[in-house]
Coordinates of C-alpha atoms in Angstrom, one line a residue:
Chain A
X112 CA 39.4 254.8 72.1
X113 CA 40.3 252.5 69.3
X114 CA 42.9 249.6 69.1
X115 CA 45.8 249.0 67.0
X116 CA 48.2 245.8 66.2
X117 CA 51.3 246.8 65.1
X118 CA 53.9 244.0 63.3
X119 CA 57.3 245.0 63.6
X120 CA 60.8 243.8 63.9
X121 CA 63.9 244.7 65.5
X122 CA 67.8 244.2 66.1
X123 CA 68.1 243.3 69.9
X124 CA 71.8 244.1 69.8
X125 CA 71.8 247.2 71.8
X126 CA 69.0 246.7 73.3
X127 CA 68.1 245.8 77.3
X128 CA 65.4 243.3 75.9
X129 CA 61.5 243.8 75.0
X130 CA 60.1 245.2 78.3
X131 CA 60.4 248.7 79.3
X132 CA 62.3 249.6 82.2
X133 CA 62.1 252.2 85.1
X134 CA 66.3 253.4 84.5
X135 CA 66.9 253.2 80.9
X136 CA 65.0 254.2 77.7
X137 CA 67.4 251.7 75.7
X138 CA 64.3 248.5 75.7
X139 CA 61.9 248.3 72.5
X140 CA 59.0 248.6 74.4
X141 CA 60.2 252.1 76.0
X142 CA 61.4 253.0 72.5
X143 CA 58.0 252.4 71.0
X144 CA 56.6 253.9 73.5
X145 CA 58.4 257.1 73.4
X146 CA 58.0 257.3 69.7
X147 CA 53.9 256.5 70.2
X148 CA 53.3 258.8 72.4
X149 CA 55.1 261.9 71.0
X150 CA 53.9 260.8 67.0
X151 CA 49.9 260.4 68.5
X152 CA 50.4 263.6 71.1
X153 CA 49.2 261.2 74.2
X154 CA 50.4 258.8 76.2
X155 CA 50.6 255.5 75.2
X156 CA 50.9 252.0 76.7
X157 CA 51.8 248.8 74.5
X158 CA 51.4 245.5 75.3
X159 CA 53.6 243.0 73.2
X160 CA 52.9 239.0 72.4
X161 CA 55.6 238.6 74.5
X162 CA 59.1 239.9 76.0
X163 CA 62.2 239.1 74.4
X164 CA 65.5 239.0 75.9
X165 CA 68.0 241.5 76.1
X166 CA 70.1 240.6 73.0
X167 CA 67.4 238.6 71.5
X168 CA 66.2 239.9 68.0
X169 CA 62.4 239.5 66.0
X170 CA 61.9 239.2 62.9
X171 CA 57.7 239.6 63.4
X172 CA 56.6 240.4 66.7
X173 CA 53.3 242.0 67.7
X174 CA 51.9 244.5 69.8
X175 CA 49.1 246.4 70.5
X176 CA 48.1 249.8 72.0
X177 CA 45.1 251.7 72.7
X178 CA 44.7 255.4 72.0
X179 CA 42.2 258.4 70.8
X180 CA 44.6 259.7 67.9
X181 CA 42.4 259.3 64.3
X182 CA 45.6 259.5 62.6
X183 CA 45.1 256.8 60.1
X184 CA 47.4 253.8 60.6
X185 CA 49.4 253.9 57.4
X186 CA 50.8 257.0 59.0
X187 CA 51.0 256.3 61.9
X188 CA 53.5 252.9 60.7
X189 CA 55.1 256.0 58.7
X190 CA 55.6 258.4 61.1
X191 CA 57.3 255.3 63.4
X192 CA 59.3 254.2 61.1
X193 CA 61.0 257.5 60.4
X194 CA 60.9 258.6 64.2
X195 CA 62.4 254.9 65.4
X196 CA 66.0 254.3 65.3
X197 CA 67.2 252.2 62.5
X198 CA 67.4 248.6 64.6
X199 CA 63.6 249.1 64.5
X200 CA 61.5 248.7 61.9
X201 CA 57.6 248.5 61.7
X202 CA 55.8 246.3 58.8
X203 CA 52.4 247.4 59.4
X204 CA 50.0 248.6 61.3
X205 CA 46.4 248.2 61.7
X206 CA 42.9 249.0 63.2
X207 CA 41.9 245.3 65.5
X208 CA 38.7 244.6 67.3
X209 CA 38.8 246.9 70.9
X210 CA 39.8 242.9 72.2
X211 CA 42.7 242.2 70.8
X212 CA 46.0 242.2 73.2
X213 CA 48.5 240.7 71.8
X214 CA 50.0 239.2 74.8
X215 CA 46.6 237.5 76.0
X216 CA 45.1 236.5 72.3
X217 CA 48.8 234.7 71.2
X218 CA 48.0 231.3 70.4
X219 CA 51.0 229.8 68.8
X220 CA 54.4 231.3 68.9
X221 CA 57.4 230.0 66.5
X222 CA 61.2 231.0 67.3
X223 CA 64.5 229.9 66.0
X224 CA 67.7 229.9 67.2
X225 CA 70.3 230.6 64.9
X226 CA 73.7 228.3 65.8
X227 CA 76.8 228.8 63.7
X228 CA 78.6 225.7 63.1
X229 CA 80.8 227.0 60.2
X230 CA 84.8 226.1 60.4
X231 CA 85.2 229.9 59.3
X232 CA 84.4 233.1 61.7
X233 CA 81.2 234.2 61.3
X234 CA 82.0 237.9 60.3
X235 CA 78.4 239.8 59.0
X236 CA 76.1 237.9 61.0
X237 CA 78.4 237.6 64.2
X238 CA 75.6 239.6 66.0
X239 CA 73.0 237.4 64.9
X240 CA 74.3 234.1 65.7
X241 CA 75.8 232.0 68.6
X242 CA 78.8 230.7 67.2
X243 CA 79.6 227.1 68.0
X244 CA 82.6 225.5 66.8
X245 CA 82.6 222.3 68.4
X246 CA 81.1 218.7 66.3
X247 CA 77.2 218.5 66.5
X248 CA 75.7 214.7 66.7
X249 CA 72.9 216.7 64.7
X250 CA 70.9 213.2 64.5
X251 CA 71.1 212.6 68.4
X252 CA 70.0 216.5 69.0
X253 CA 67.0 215.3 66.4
X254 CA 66.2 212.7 68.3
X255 CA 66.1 214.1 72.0
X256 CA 63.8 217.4 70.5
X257 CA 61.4 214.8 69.3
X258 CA 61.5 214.2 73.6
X259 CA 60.0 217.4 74.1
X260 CA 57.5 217.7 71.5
X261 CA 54.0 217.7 72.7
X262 CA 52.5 218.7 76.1
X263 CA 55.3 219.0 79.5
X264 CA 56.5 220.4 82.4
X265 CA 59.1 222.2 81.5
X266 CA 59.9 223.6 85.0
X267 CA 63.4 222.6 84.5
X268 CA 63.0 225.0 81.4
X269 CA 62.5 227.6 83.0
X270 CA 65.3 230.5 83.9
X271 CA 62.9 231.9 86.8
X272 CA 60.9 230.3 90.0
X273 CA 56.8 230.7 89.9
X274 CA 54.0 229.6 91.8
X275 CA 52.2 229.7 88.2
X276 CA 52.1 226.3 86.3
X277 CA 55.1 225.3 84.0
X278 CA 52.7 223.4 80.9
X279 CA 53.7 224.5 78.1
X280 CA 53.3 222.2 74.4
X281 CA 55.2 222.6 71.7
X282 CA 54.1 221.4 68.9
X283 CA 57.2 221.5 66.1
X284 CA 61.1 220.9 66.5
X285 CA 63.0 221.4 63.0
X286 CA 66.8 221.0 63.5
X287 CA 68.2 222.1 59.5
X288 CA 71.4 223.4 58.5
X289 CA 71.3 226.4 56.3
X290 CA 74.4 227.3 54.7
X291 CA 77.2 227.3 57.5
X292 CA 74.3 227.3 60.5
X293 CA 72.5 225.1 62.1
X294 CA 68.4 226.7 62.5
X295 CA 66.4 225.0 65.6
X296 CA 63.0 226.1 65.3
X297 CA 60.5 225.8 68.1
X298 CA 56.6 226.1 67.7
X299 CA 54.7 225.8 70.5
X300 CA 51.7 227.3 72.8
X301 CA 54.0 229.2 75.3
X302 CA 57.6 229.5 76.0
X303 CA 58.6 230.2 80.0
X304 CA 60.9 232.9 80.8
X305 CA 64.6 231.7 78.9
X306 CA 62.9 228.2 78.3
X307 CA 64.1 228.4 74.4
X308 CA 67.1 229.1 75.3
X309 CA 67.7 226.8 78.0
X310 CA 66.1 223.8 75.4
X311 CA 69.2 224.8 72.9
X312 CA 71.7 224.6 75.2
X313 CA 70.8 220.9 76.7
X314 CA 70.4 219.8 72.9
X315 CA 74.3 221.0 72.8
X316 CA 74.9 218.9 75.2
X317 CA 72.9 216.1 73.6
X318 CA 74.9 216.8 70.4
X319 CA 78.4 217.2 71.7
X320 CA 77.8 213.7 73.8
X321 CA 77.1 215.0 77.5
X322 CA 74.0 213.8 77.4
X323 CA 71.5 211.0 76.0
X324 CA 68.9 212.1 74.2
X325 CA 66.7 209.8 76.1
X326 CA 67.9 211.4 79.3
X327 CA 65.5 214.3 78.2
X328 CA 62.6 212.3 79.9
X329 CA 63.6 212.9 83.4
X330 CA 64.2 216.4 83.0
X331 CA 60.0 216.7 82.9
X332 CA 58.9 218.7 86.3
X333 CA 62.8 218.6 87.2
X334 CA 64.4 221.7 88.8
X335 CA 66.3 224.3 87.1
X336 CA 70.0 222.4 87.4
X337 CA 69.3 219.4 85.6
X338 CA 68.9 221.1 82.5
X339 CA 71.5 222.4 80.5
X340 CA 73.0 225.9 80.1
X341 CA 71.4 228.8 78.5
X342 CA 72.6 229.5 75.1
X343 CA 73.2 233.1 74.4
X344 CA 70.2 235.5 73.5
X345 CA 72.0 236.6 70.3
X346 CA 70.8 233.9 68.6
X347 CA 67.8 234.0 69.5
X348 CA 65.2 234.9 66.8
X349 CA 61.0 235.8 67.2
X350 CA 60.0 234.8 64.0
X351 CA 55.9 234.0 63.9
X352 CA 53.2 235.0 66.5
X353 CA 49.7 232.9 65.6
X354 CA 46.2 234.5 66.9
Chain B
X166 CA 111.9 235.5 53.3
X167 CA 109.3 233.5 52.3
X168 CA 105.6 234.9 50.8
X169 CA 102.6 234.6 52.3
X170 CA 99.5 235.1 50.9
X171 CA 96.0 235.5 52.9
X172 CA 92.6 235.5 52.3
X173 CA 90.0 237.6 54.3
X174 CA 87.1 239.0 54.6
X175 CA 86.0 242.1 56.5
X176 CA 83.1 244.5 58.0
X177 CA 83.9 248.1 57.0
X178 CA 81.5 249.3 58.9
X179 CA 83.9 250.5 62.1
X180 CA 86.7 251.1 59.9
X181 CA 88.6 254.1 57.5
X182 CA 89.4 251.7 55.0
X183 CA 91.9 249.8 54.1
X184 CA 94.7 251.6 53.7
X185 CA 96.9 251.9 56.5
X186 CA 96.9 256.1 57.9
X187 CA 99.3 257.3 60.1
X188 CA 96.6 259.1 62.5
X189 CA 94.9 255.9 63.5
X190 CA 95.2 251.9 64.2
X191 CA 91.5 251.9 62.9
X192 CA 92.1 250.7 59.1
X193 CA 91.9 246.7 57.8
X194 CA 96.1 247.3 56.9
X195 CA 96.7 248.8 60.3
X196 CA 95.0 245.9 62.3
X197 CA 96.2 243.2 60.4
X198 CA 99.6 244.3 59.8
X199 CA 99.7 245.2 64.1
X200 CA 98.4 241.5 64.6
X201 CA 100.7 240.3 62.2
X202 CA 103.7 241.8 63.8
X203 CA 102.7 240.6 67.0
X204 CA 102.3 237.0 66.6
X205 CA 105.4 236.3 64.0
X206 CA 107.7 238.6 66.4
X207 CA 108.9 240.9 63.4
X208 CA 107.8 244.1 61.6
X209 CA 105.6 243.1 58.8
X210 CA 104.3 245.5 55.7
X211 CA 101.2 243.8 53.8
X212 CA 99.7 245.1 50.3
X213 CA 96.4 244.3 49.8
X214 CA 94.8 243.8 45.9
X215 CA 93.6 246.9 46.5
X216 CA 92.4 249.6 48.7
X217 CA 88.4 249.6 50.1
X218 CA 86.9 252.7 51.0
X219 CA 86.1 253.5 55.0
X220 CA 82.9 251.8 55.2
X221 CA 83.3 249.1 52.2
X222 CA 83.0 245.9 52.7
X223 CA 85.2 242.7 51.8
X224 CA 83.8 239.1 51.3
X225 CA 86.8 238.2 50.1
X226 CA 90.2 240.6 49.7
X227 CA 93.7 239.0 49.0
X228 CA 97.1 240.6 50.7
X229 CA 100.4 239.5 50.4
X230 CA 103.7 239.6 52.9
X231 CA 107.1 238.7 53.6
X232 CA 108.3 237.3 56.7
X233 CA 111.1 235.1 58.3
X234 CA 108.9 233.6 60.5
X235 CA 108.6 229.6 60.0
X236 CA 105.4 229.7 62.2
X237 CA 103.1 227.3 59.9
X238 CA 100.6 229.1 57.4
X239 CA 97.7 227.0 59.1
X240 CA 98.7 228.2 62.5
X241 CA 99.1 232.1 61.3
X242 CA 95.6 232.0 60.2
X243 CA 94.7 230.9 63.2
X244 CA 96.0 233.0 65.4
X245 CA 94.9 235.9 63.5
X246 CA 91.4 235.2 64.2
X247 CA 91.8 234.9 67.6
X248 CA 94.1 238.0 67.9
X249 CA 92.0 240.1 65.2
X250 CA 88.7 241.6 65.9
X251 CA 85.4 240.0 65.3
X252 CA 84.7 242.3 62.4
X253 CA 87.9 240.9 60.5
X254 CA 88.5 236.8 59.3
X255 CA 91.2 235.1 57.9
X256 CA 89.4 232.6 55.3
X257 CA 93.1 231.0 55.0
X258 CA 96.9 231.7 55.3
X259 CA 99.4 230.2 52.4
X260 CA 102.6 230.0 50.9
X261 CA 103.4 231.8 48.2
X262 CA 105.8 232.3 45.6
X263 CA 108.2 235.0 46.4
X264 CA 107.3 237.0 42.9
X265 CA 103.3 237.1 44.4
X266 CA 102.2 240.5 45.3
X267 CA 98.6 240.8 46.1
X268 CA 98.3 244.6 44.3
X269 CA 100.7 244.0 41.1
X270 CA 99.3 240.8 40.3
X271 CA 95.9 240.8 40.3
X272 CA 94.2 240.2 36.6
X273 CA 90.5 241.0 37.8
X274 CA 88.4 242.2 40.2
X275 CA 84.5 241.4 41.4
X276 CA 82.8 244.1 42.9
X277 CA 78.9 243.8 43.9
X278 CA 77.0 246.3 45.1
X279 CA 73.8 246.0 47.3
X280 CA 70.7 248.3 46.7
X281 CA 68.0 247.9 49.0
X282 CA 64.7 248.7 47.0
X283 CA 62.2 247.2 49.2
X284 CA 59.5 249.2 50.5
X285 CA 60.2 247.9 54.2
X286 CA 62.6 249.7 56.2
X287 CA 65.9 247.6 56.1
X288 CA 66.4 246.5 59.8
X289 CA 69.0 243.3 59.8
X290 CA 71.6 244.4 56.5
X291 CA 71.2 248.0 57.7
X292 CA 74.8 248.5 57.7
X293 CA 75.4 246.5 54.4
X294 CA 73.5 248.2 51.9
X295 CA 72.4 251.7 50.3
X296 CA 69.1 251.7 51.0
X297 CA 67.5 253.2 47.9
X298 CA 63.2 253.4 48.2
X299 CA 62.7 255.4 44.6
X300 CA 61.4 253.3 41.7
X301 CA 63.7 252.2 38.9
X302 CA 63.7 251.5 35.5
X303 CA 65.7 248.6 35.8
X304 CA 66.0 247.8 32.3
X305 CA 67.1 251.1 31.1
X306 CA 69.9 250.4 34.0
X307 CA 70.8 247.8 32.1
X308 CA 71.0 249.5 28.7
X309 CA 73.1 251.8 30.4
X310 CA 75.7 249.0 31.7
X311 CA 75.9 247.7 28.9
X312 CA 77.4 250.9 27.4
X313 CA 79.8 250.8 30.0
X314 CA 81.1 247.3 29.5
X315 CA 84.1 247.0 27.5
X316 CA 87.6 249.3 27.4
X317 CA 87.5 252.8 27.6
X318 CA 88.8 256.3 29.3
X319 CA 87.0 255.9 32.9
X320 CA 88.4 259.5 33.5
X321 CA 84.6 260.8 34.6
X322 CA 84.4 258.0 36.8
X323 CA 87.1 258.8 39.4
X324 CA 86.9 261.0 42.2
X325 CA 90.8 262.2 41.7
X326 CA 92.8 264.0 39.1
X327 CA 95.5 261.6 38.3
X328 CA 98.3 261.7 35.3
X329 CA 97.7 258.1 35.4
X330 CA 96.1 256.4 32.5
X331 CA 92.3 256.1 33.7
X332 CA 91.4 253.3 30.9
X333 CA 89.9 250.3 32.1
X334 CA 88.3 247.4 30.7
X335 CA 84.9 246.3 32.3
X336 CA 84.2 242.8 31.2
X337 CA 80.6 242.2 32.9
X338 CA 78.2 244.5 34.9
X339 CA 75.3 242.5 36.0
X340 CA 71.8 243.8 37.8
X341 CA 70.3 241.1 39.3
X342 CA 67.0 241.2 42.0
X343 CA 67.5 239.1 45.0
X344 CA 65.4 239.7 47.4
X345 CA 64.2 243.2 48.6
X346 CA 67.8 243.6 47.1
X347 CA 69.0 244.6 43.5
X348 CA 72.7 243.9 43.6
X349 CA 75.2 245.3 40.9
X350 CA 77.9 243.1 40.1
X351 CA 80.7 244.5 37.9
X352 CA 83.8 242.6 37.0
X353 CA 86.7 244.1 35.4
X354 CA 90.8 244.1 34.7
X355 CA 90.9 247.2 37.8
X356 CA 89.1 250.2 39.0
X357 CA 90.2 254.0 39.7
X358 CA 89.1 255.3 42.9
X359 CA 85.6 255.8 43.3
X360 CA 84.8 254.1 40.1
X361 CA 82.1 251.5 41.2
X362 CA 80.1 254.0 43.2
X363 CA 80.2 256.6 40.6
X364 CA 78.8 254.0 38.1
X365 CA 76.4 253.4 40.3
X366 CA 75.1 256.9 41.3
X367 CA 75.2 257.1 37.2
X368 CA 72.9 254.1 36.8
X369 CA 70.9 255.0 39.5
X370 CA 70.5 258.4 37.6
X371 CA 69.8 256.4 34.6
X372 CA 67.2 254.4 36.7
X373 CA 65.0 257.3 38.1
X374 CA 65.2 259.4 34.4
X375 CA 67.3 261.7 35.3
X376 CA 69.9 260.0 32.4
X377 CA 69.2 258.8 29.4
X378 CA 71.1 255.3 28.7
X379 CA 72.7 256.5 25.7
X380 CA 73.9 259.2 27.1
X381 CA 76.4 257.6 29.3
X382 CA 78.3 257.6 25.7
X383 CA 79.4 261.1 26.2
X384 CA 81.3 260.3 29.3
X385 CA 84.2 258.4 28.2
X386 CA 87.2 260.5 28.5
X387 CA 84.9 263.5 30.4
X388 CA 85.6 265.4 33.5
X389 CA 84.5 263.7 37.0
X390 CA 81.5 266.5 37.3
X391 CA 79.5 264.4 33.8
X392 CA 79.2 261.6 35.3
X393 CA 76.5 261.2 38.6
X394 CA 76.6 260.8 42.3
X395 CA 78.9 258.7 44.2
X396 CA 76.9 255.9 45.7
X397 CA 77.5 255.4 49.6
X398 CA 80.2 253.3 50.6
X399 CA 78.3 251.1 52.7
X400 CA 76.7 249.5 50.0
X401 CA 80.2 248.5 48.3
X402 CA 81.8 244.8 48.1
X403 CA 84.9 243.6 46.9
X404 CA 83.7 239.9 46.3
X405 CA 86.6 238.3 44.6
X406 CA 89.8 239.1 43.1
X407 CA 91.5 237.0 40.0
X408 CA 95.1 236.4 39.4

């Protein structure tokens, strides 16, 4: 057996999200999968850094799979990219040491989410972006991210219940306009389960005055409700996984 | 009657073009002249500057009416983008003089045209380009264009026999990288149908050797079957139009 890392990126648009699922084919992981298995003539299981959202997009995620198929991985990154439908696109893949998993060895993970703040409607990225027409105190959403940099519970950050511990540290919030968007990008060690998600949507309540940025502090170790909403997984980009 | 003139832009991708057909809603004319009709309570005709191919895009098209409607320009536009789908938006709704018409009066046009040359598959602007992996002699493109630029008989460069005159004056054609892309821009008094994309196919032609530059000399005034391929529609902007 040897094991491979493969790089890749997809459109999450039509997608039930990253994991695969026991009713549908239509995730990225039962996609890959499918594709795997039928290119390498065996059956294939991949792990990814993470699962994404249904709706959420990557521009560079990682996986990696074990199999005992010599094809060389050029090929094999060929053969994908050809068999995959066109929302999925592989950059490369590669031999890695029989250890690597990319779920387990992720160190550092970077996402943005992509807001559009334009007065005009967003046409050709409309699938790309969560559109958000109301006025954004960007300086106050500034100022309650720089909250929730460094280590937290972020239990009230976190879409689902668990018994496992809610630590995560982030280590980077940029809040930049590009063009007619506003970009939030998060680095950090971990993300729980919608906890990107759930962080944009209380700093749209920091920036359209609903909240203080300094009430951020009390929402450490606080329950699911206090936090804001969940901003919608279209905008939500998988942009770096560190090992 | 007064004269309205609007500004939009458009996703072709779903659509049979602009023109209005009498077998489906599904054309930019047919939905925005439905919409139209709706909100000002009255039939309404539109002309547009100029028809788009099923599957062209528009980053900015121009169209002209007449209505008795006093509903405010501001508020039309508005509506419109509420009532029309997401693919479709109003950049603005104005008055204008009763002599404008969007088709008769416009001086120039801007087309560009979006070749993706990048060796990575093209995930995100799937839908927006031609996706075109060969190598090209980008400078002999360019000696080619310039051959191209000025007035002459476009004959070999539209897709249908017409009694028309088929001269045209091409002020600029630039090829520019950006990106994994290499965009075509061509600017010019009008086009015949087809026109970009067959330049295009015949630069492309020019790009991978099948064409010498100089040759293109031969085609002024030819038969459509001289001149090269017709470049995929999907790759086609209209990105401004002069008056």
């Amino acid at each position: 057996m040897r094991t491979l890392r493969l790089d890749l990126c997809y459109d999450g648009t039509r997608y039930r999200g990253w994991q695969r699922l026991p009713d549908t084919e239509n995730t990225i992981q039962g996609k890959l999968e499918n594709a795997l298995s039928r290119i390498l003539g065996e059956p294939v299981e991949i792990s990814g850094s993470g699962r994404t959202d249904a709706g959420a997009h990557a521009l560079h995620q990682i996986a990696s799979f074990s199999c005992h198929s010599t094809l060389p991985p050029e090929e094999i990154a060929a053969q994908l990219n050809r068999y995959l439908p066109e929302d999925i696109g592989i950059h490369s893949c590669r031999e890695a040491s029989g250890r690597f998993h990319a779920r387990l060895n992720a160190k550092r993970k970077t996402y943005c989410y992509r807001l559009w703040v334009g007065r005009e409607k967003c046409v050709f990225d409309r699938k790309y972006v969560y559109c958000f027409p109301e006025r954004l105190d960007v300086e106050a959403m500034r100022r309650a991210a720089q909250i929730l940099v460094g280590e937290h519970d972020f239990s009230a950050f976190c879409a689902r219940k668990t018994k496992k511990s809610t630590l995560r540290r982030i280590d980077e919030i940029r809040i930049e306009p590009v063009g007619e968007e506003l970009r939030l990008t998060f680095t950090g060690n971990g993300f729980l389960y919608n906890m990107v998600r759930i962080i944009v949507g209380t700093l749209l309540e920091v920036g359209v005055g609903k909240r203080r940025p300094e009430d951020l502090r009390t929402l450490f170790g606080a329950s699911r409700a206090e936090a804001g909403f969940t901003a919608p997984a279209q905008g939500l980009w998988l942009m770096e996984v560190e090992y």
